[in-house]
XYZ file of C-alpha atoms in Angstrom:
202
model
C 21.633 24.192 9.270
C 19.258 22.122 7.235
C 16.764 23.534 5.163
C 14.052 20.716 4.169
C 11.198 20.760 1.628
C 9.583 17.760 0.488
C 12.203 14.995 -0.278
C 15.087 17.830 -0.362
C 17.776 18.355 1.638
C 20.022 21.391 1.794
C 22.935 21.984 4.219
C 24.047 25.472 4.513
C 26.117 27.999 7.086
C 23.887 29.672 9.407
C 24.170 33.013 7.720
C 21.570 35.576 6.225
C 21.771 34.054 2.830
C 19.566 31.362 4.723
C 16.648 33.344 4.032
C 17.247 34.099 0.535
C 17.476 30.197 0.292
C 14.203 29.518 1.997
C 12.304 31.818 -0.100
C 13.980 30.618 -3.571
C 12.807 27.205 -2.281
C 9.235 28.608 -1.621
C 8.672 30.537 -4.896
C 9.761 27.352 -6.767
C 7.425 25.476 -5.194
C 3.973 27.993 -5.705
C 4.953 27.947 -9.505
C 2.595 25.081 -9.060
C -0.749 27.038 -8.906
C -2.211 24.394 -6.860
C 0.396 24.718 -4.007
C 0.548 27.622 -1.549
C 3.224 28.422 1.324
C 1.645 27.270 4.835
C 4.387 27.918 7.399
C 7.786 27.363 8.323
C 9.075 24.718 11.578
C 11.931 25.763 12.607
C 13.664 23.289 15.314
C 10.168 21.666 15.825
C 8.342 25.102 16.436
C 5.474 26.208 13.970
C 6.238 29.521 12.868
C 3.364 31.092 10.569
C 4.478 34.778 10.238
C 7.521 37.183 10.822
C 9.647 34.334 9.520
C 12.333 36.765 8.978
C 12.742 38.365 12.526
C 12.354 34.950 13.986
C 15.349 33.369 12.059
C 17.507 36.432 12.188
C 16.896 36.567 16.194
C 18.013 32.821 16.445
C 20.512 32.458 13.618
C 23.302 31.106 15.571
C 21.549 28.219 16.890
C 19.158 27.040 14.548
C 19.823 23.617 13.239
C 16.910 22.665 10.881
C 13.994 24.542 8.886
C 11.371 22.596 7.384
C 9.336 24.446 4.423
C 5.653 23.453 4.613
C 3.606 23.833 1.541
C -0.221 22.889 1.126
C -2.436 22.030 -1.628
C -4.916 24.879 -2.178
C -7.902 22.990 -1.274
C -6.308 21.641 1.936
C -5.271 25.049 3.009
C -8.665 26.583 1.993
C -10.299 23.390 4.398
C -7.808 24.143 7.345
C -8.466 27.971 7.311
C -12.208 27.281 7.326
C -11.806 24.849 10.209
C -9.471 27.020 12.311
C -11.958 30.039 11.244
C -14.991 27.976 12.612
C -13.038 27.145 15.952
C -12.208 30.920 16.519
C -15.647 31.958 16.172
C -17.138 29.268 18.512
C -14.830 31.127 20.737
C -15.214 34.653 19.862
C -18.875 35.210 19.743
C -19.297 34.201 23.532
C -16.885 36.551 24.182
C -18.060 39.026 22.265
C -21.349 39.215 23.890
C -19.768 39.122 27.207
C -17.572 42.461 25.882
C -20.907 43.962 24.597
C -22.829 43.410 27.912
C -19.578 45.073 29.785
C -19.214 48.015 27.296
C -22.655 48.926 27.885
C -22.426 49.189 31.517
C -18.853 50.534 31.670
C -16.619 51.298 28.380
C -13.070 50.529 30.242
C -9.673 49.786 29.296
C -10.996 46.018 28.692
C -13.301 47.062 26.021
C -10.536 48.631 24.276
C -8.203 45.264 24.539
C -11.291 43.354 23.411
C -11.480 45.419 20.160
C -7.773 45.218 19.625
C -8.283 41.283 19.925
C -11.122 41.532 17.397
C -9.378 43.289 14.795
C -6.624 40.792 14.669
C -9.139 38.162 14.239
C -11.391 40.101 11.589
C -8.161 41.078 9.528
C -7.227 37.046 9.488
C -11.174 36.437 8.259
C -10.651 38.896 5.632
C -7.272 37.640 4.413
C -8.981 34.067 4.318
C -11.792 35.873 1.795
C -9.128 37.485 -0.250
C -7.235 34.229 -0.632
C -10.342 32.134 -1.537
C -11.574 34.257 -3.970
C -8.656 33.986 -6.288
C -8.434 29.953 -5.844
C -9.324 27.777 -8.963
C -12.062 26.024 -6.895
C -14.044 27.590 -4.143
C -15.297 25.476 -1.123
C -18.640 24.082 -0.663
C -21.402 26.808 -0.003
C -19.230 29.781 -0.924
C -21.603 32.016 -2.062
C -23.262 32.041 1.355
C -19.838 32.376 3.192
C -18.931 35.124 0.976
C -21.685 37.050 1.920
C -21.061 36.640 5.485
C -17.480 37.448 4.882
C -18.901 40.864 3.217
C -21.027 41.357 6.140
C -17.674 40.976 8.362
C -15.988 43.382 6.342
C -18.924 46.067 6.041
C -18.957 45.946 9.686
C -15.546 46.121 10.325
C -15.091 49.308 8.323
C -18.061 50.817 10.365
C -16.207 49.637 13.626
C -12.918 51.483 12.448
C -14.813 54.614 12.025
C -16.550 54.544 15.274
C -13.093 53.512 17.100
C -11.543 56.514 15.245
C -14.277 59.162 16.167
C -13.731 57.394 20.147
C -17.797 57.058 20.156
C -17.788 54.303 22.742
C -21.721 54.331 22.158
C -22.069 53.652 18.504
C -18.821 51.242 18.912
C -20.821 49.063 21.213
C -24.146 49.182 18.775
C -21.846 48.128 15.986
C -20.346 45.028 18.020
C -23.629 43.979 19.270
C -26.212 44.644 15.829
C -23.518 44.343 13.108
C -20.498 42.400 14.100
C -21.811 39.681 16.162
C -24.663 39.027 13.885
C -21.919 38.705 10.781
C -20.029 36.435 13.002
C -23.079 34.136 13.875
C -23.903 34.017 10.007
C -20.220 33.117 9.124
C -19.932 30.497 11.656
C -23.401 28.832 10.471
C -22.290 28.842 6.750
C -18.515 27.571 7.699
C -20.198 24.700 9.612
C -22.254 23.750 6.431
C -19.287 23.964 4.181
C -17.274 21.490 6.667
C -19.976 18.656 6.684
C -19.303 18.528 2.603
C -16.455 16.497 2.833
C -16.501 15.920 -1.133
C -14.273 19.036 -1.391
C -11.268 16.916 -0.370
C -11.630 14.345 -2.947
C -9.252 14.133 -5.974
C -6.749 16.728 -4.306
C -3.820 17.398 -6.554
């Protein structure tokens, strides 16, 4: 198979050693503090997580793996944009979930909370990553306040879920999580309007 990164191309046999070779190249790339690993493109498929399992399951058939990195500013911007798009879908779905759960807290309610948890973990990973970046995006202080609001509401939600207190769960979704999501969406929109952040990317 071929392993491709930037202008480098390496041909190696299809075996477990390919995984070490990939992450050696990734580690070499991110020694430059402005570069972060984004994802792999494996035979034309974008793979953002569980890379090792994905490769192992298809080891015999893979022909090409491309290593994709991003400038840190680009990574922050792309993630902000993705989160903003996600929130525009998630907020109406969350409002619907709240209405349904007040009437009848059902299996659908628990499924909705599971999906919410996945999205929230992704959002909080963005906060952790961006706090350590050399340069934060526009409107960062307001974004961070909203992210901390999301983090607090999520912690409250987890406690209510563990207690299986369905009334409290629904209240937290309505009065804590939803306003936090709305605030974050608004502040991300303001940041994404400021294209100066992406100038002089290096």
